[in-house]
Tab-separated table of C-alpha atoms in Angstrom:
chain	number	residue	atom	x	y	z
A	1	UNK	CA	41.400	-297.518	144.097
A	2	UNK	CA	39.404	-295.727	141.571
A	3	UNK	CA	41.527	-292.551	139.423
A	4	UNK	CA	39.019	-289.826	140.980
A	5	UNK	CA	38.854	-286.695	138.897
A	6	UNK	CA	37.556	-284.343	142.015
A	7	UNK	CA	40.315	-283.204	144.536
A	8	UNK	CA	40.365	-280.509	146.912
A	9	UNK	CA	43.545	-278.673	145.596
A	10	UNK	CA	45.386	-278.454	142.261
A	11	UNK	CA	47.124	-281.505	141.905
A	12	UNK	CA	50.811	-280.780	141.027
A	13	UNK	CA	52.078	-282.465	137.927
A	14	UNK	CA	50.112	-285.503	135.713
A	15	UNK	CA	48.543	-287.149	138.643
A	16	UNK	CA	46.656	-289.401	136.206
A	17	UNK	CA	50.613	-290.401	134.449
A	18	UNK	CA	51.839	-291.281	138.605
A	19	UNK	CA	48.958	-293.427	138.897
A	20	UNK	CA	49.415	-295.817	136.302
A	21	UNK	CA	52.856	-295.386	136.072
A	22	UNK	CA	53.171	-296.909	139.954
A	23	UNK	CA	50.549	-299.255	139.043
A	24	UNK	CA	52.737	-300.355	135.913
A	25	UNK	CA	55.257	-301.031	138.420
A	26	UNK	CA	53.767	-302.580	141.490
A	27	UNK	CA	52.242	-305.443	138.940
A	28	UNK	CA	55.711	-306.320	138.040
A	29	UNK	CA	57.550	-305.744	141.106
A	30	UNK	CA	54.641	-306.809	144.575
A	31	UNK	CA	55.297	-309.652	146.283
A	32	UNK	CA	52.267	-311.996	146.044
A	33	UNK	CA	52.200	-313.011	149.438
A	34	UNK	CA	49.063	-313.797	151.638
A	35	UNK	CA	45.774	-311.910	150.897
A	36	UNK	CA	45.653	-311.222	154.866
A	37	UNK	CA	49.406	-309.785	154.793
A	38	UNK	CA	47.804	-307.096	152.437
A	39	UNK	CA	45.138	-305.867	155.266
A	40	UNK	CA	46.973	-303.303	157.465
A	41	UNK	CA	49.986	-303.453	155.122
A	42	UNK	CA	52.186	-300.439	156.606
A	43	UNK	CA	52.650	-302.735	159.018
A	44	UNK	CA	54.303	-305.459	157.109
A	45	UNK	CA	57.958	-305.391	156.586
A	46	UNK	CA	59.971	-306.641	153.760
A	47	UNK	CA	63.463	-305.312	153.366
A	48	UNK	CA	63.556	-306.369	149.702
A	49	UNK	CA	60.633	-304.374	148.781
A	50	UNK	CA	61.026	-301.506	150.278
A	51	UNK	CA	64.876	-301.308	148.646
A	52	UNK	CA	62.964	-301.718	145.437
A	53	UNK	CA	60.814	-299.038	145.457
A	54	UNK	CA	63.508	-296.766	146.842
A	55	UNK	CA	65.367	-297.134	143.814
A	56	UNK	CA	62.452	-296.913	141.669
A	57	UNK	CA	62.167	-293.166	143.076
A	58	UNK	CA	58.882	-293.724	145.477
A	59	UNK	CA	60.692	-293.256	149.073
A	60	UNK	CA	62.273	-290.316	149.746
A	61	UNK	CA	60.068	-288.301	147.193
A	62	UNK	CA	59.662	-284.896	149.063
A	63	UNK	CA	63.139	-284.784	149.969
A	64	UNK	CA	66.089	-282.551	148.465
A	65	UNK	CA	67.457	-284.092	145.989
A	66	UNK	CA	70.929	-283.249	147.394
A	67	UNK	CA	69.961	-285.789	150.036
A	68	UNK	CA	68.734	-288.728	147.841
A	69	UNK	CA	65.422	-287.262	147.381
A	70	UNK	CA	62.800	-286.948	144.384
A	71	UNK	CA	61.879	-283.153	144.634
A	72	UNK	CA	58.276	-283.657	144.473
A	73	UNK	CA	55.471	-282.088	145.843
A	74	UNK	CA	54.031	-283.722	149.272
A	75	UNK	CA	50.566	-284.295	147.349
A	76	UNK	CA	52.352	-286.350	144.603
A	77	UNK	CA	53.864	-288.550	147.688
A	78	UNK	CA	50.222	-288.792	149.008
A	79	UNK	CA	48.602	-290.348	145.682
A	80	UNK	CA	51.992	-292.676	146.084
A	81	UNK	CA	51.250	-293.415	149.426
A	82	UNK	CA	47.269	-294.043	148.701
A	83	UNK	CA	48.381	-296.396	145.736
A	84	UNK	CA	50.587	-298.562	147.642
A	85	UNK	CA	47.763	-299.264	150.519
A	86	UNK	CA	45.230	-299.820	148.333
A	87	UNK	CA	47.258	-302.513	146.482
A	88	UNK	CA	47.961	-303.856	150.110
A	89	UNK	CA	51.722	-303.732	149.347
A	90	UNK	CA	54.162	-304.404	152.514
A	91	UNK	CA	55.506	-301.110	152.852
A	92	UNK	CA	56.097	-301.469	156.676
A	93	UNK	CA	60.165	-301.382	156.668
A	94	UNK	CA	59.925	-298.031	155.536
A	95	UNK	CA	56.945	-296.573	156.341
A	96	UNK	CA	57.767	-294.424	159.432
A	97	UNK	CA	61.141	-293.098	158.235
A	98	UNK	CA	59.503	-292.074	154.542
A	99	UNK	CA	56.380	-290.540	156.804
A	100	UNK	CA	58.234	-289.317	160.105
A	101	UNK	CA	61.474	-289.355	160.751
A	102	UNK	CA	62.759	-287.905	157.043
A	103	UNK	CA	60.775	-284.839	156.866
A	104	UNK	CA	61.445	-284.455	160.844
A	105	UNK	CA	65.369	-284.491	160.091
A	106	UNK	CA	65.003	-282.012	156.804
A	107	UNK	CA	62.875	-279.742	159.102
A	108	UNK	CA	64.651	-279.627	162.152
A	109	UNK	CA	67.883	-281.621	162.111
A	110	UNK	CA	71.294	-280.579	161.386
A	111	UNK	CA	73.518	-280.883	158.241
A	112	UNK	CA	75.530	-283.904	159.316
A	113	UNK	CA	72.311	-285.725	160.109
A	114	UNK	CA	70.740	-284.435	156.897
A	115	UNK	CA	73.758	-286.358	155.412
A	116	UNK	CA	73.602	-289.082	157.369
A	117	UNK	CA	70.665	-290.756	157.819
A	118	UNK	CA	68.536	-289.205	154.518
A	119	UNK	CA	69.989	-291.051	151.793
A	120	UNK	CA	69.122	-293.973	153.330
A	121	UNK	CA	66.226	-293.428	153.835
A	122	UNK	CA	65.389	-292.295	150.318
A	123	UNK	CA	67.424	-295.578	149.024
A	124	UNK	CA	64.445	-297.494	151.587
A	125	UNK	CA	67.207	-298.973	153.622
A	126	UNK	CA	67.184	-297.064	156.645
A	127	UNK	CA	64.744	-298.050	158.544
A	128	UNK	CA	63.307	-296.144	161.907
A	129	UNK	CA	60.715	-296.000	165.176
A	130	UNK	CA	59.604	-293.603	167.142
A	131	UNK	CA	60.181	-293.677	170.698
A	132	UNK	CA	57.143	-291.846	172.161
A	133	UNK	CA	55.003	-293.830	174.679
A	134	UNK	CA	56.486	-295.122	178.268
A	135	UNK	CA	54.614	-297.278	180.905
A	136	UNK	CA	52.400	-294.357	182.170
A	137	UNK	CA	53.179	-291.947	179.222
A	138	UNK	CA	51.327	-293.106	176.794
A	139	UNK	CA	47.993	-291.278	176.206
A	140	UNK	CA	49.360	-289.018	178.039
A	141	UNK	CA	52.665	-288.066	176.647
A	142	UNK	CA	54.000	-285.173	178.350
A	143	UNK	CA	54.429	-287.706	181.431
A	144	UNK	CA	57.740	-288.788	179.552
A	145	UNK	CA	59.508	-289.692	181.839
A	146	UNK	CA	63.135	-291.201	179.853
A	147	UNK	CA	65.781	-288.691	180.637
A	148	UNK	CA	69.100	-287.561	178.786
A	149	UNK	CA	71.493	-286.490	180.660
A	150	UNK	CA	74.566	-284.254	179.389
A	151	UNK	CA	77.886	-285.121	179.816
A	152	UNK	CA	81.211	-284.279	178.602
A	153	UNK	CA	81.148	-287.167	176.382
A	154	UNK	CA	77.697	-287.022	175.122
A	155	UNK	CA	74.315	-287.735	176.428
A	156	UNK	CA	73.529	-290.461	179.055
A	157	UNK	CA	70.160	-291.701	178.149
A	158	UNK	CA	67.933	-293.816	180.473
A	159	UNK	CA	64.605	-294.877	180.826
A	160	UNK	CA	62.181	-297.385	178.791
A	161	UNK	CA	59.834	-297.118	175.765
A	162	UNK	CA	56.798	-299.020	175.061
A	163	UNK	CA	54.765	-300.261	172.269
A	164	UNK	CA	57.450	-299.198	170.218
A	165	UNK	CA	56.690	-300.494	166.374
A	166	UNK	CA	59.359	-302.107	164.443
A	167	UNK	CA	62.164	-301.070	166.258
A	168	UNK	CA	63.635	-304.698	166.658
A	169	UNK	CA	63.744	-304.084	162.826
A	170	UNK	CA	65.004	-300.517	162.661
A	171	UNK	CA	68.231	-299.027	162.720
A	172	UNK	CA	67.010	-295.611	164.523
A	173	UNK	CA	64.762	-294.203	166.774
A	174	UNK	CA	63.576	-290.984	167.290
A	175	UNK	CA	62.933	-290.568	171.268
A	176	UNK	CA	61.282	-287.941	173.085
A	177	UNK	CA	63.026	-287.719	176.056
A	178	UNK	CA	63.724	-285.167	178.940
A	179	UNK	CA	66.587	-283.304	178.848
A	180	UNK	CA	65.692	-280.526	181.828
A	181	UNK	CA	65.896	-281.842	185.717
A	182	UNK	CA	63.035	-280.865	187.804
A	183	UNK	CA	60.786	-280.154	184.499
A	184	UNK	CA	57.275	-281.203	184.124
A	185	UNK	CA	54.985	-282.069	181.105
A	186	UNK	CA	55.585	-280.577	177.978
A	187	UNK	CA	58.601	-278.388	179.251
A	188	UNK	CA	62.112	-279.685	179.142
A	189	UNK	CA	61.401	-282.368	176.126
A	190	UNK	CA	63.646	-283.066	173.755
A	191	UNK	CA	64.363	-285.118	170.590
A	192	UNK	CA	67.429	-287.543	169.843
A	193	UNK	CA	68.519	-289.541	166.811
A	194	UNK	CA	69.295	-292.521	168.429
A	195	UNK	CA	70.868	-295.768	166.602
A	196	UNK	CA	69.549	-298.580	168.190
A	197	UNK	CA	72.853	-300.890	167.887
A	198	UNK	CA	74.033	-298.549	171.085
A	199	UNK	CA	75.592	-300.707	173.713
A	200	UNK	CA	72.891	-300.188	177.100
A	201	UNK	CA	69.790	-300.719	174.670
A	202	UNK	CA	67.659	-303.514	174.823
A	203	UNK	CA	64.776	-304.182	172.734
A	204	UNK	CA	62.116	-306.834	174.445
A	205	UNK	CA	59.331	-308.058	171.939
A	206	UNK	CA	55.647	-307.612	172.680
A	207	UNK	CA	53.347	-310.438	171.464
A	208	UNK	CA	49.803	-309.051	170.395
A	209	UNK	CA	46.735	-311.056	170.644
A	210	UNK	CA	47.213	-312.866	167.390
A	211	UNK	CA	50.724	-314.229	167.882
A	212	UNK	CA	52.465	-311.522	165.920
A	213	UNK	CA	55.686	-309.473	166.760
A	214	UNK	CA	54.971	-305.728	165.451
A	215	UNK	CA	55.332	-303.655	169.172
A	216	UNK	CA	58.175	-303.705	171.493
A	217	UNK	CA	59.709	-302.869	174.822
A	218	UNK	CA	63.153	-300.583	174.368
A	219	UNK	CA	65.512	-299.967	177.741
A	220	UNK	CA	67.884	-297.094	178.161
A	221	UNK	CA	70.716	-298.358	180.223
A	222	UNK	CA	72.670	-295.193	180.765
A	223	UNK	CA	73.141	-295.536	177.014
A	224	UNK	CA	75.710	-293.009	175.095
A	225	UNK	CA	75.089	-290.945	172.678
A	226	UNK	CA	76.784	-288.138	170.751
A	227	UNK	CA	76.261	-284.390	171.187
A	228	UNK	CA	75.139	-284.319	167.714
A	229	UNK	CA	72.374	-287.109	168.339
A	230	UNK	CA	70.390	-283.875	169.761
A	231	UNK	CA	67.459	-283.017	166.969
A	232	UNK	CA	66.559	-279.459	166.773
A	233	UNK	CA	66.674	-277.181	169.797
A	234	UNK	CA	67.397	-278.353	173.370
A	235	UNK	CA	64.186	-277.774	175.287
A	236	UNK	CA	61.750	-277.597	171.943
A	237	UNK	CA	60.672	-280.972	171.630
A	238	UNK	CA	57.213	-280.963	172.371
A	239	UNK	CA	56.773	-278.409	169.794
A	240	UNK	CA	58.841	-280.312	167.281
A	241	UNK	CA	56.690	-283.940	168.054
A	242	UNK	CA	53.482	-282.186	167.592
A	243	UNK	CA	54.442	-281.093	164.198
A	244	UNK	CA	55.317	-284.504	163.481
A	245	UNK	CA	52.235	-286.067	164.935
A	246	UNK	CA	49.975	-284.195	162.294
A	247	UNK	CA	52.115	-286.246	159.738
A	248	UNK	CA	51.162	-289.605	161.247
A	249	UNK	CA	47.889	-288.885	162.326
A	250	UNK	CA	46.323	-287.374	158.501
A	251	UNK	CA	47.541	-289.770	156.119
A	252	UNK	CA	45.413	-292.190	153.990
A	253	UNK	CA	46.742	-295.326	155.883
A	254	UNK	CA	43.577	-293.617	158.569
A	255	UNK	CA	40.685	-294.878	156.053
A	256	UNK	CA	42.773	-297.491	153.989
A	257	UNK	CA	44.090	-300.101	156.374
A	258	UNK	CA	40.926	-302.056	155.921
A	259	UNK	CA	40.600	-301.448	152.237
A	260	UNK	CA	41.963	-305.152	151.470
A	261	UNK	CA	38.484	-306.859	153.296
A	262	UNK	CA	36.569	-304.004	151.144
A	263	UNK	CA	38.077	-305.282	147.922
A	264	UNK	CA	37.315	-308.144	149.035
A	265	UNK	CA	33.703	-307.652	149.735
A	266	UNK	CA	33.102	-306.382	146.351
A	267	UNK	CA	34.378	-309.461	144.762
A	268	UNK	CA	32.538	-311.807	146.329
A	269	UNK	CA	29.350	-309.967	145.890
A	270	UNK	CA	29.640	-310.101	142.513
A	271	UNK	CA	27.370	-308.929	139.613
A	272	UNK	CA	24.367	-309.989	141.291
A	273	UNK	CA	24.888	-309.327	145.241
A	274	UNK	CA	22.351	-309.531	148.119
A	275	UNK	CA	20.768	-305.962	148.695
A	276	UNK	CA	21.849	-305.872	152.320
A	277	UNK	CA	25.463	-306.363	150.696
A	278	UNK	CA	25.250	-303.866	148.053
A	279	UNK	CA	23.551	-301.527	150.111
A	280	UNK	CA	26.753	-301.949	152.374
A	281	UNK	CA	29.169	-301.656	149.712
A	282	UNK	CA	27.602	-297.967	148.754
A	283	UNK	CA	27.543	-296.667	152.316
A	284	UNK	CA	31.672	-298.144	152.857
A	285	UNK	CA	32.535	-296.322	149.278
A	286	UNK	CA	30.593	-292.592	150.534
A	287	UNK	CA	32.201	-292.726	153.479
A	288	UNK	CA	35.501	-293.473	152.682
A	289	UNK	CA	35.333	-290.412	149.979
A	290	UNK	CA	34.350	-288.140	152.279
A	291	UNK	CA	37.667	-289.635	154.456
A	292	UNK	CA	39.574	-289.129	151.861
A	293	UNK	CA	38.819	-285.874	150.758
A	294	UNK	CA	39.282	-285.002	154.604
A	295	UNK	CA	42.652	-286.328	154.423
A	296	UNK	CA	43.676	-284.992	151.222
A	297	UNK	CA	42.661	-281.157	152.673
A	298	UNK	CA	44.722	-281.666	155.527
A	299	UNK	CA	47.648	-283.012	153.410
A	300	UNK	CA	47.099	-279.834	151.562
A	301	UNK	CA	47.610	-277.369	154.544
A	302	UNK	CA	50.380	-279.631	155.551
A	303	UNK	CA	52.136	-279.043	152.646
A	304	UNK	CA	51.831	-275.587	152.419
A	305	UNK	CA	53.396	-275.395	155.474
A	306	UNK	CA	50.063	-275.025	158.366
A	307	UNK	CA	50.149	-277.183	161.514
A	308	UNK	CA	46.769	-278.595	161.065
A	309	UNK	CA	46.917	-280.728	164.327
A	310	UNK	CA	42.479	-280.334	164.874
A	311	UNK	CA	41.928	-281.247	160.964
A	312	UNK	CA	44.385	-284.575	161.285
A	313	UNK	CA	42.920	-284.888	164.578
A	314	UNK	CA	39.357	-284.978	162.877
A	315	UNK	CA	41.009	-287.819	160.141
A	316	UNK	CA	42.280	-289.659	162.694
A	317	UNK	CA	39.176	-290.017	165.024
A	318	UNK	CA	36.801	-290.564	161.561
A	319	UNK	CA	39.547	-292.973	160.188
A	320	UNK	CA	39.742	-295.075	163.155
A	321	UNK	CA	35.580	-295.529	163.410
A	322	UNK	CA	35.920	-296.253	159.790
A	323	UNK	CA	38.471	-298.975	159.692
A	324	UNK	CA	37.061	-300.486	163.352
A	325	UNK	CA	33.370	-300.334	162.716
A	326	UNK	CA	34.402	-302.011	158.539
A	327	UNK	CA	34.764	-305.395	159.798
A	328	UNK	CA	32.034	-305.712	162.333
A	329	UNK	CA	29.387	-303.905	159.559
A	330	UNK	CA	30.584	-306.669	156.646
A	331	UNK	CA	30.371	-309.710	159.497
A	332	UNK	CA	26.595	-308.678	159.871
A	333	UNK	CA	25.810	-308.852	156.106
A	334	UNK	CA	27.551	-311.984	154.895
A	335	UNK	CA	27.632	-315.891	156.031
A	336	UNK	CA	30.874	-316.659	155.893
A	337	UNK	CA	32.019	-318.485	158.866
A	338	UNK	CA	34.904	-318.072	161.300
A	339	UNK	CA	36.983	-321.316	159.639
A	340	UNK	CA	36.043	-320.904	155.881
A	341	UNK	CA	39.231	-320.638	153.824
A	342	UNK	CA	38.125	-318.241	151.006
A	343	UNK	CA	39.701	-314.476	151.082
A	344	UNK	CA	36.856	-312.812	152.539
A	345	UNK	CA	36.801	-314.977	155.357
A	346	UNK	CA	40.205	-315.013	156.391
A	347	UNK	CA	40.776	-311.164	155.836
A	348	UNK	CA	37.624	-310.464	158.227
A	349	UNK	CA	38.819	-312.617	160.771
A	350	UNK	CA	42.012	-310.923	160.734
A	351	UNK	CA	40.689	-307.629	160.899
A	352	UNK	CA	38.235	-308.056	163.738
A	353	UNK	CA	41.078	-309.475	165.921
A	354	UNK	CA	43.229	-306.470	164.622
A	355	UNK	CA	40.993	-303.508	164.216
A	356	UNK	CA	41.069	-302.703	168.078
A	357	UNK	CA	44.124	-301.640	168.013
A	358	UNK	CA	43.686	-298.904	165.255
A	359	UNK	CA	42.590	-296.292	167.157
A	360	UNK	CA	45.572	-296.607	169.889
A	361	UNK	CA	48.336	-295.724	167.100
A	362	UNK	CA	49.029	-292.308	167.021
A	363	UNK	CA	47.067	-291.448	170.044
A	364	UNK	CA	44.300	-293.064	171.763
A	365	UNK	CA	40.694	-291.724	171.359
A	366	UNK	CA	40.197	-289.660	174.695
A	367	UNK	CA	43.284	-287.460	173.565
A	368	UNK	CA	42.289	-287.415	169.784
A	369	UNK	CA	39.193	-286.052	170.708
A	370	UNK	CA	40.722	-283.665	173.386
A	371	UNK	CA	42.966	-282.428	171.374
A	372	UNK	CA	39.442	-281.648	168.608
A	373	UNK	CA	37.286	-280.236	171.294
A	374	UNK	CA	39.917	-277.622	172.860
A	375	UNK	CA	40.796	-276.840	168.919
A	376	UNK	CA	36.926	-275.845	168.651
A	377	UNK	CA	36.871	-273.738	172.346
A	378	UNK	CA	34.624	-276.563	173.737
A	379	UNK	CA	37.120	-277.189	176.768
């Protein structure tokens, strides 16, 4: 990733000093690893990692620093964030509790979880999911259908998630559930902090299409948990996941998951490359500066406190052509073959058995673009 001197709001601090200073770093401290396990990177987990950079200060880095925080501004987090994809580093352990589930808890959670579950997160050891899509409920997700159920003890909690990331590797989730008998769609929803070593949960794997273990079945068996597992208001969770959604949806993972097979398509084309190639290579490097200066706007708002949910919306639906169409576009201009063993290769096979699922996280394309066209009075 290039240091780009053009961005579309002040940048807080020496942006140019974070940069190096994190690329300083990640040459010391990156696992090698395989070139493919640095294509779609937030989704690769390693505990070790992540533990590192939490102590080096790069988790955790909006947060209070009462909490384990760095007290820095959200856009310094987002040139950390852009950094670590570009350099393809497995930041998957602690991607959706750094993203999510932090700034979720400082916004809307109590003290005691505050105290609880923050620090961890900041130290990149607490690791979470988010329990959001049910068979039935996932597109559309005021169909929830999981219910919590008060008690004098606690809350009862029953029901099943699906295509639940990491959470046979996370120590939390953060479920939208119903908490209102007799309510329907986004009425009655609300949020829990729930740890996943409850006794009535059970966590099934789901095996994707290339024989790998990211997504996951979770089962509420009148599972217990504490009054103070509630996040936020009773009742208020629709409004509080939306918020959250315009964090997972605007980010630069939208335009960089791919980046790895672009890298890679630059260095094999070398000094000299084929004009179809090179042409590709410019029309890959416009468009993904237009992305990011997209994403970096919306970042912007979201930081100053907006709820930008049409703007991420717009990253999201752009991000996803992006990333799906990159593979297809670089198989049409090069010769390398299904079985060759050289980096290109291997990352473009990867990605063209991976990239359909890209536009499913976060919301599948129908309600992306639902969610743009009522944000622009077209429905």
């Amino acid at each position: 990733m290039q240091d780009f001197a053009l961005y579309p709001f002040d940048p807080p601090g020496d942006i140019l000093a974070l940069r190096t200073d994190l690329r300083a770093w990640l040459a010391i401290n990156q696992p090698e690893g395989d070139i493919v396990e640095r294509a779609n990177c937030w989704a690769s987990f390693d505990t070790g990692f992540s533990r590192a950079l939490g102590a080096a200060g790069y988790i955790g880095m909006t947060l209070p620093a009462r909490y384990g925080g760095g007290d820095r501004h959200p856009l310094e987090r987002y040139v950390v964030i852009e950094e670590l994809l570009a350099a393809g580093a497995p930041v998957g352990a602690h991607w959706i509790a750094d993203r999510q589930t932090g700034p979720l808890i400082l916004r809307y959670g109590s003290e005691e979880q505050r105290q609880r579950y923050l620090p961890g997160i900041a130290r990149g050891e607490l690791y979470a999911c988010i329990g959001l899509s049910e068979p039935g409920a996932g597109s559309d997700l005021a169909a929830v259908r999981t219910t919590a159920r008060e008690t004098a003890e606690g809350w009862r909690i029953s029901g099943q998630k699906i295509w639940t990331t990491g959470a046979h590797l996370s120590h939390v989730m953060l479920a939208l559930v119903r908490t209102e008998e007799g309510s329907e769609r986004n009425a009655g929803l609300s949020q829990f902090l729930v740890d996943l070593d409850t006794p009535g949960i059970t966590i099934r794997p789901i095996i994707d299409m290339a024989g790998n273990h990211d997504f996951n079945e979770v089962f509420f068996d009148d599972a217990l948990v504490p009054h103070g597992a509630l996040v936020g208001e009773r009742g208020q969770g629709w409004k509080q996941v939306t918020a959250e959604l315009g964090l997972e949806r605007s980010g630069p993972e939208r335009y960089l998951s791919s980046h790895a097979l672009f890298a890679a398509l630059i260095d094999a084309a070398g000094a000299d490359p084929d004009p179809a190639v090179a042409a590709l290579i410019g029309e890959l490097a416009a468009e993904m500066w237009t992305l990011r200066q997209l994403s970096m706007s919306t970042a912007a708002k979201l930081a100053a406190g907006e709820d930008p949910m049409v703007e991420a919306s717009v990253v999201k639906e752009l991000g996803n052509s992006f990333e799906q169409d990159m593979p297809r576009r670089i198989q049409a201009v090069v010769t390398s073959g299904w079985e060759d063993p050289d980096d290109l290769a291997r990352l473009l096979r990867a990605l063209l058995i991976a990239s359909p699922s890209f536009s499913l996280r976060g919301g599948t394309r129908e309600v992306i673009r639902g969610i743009i066209a009522r944000g622009l009075g077209l429905r």
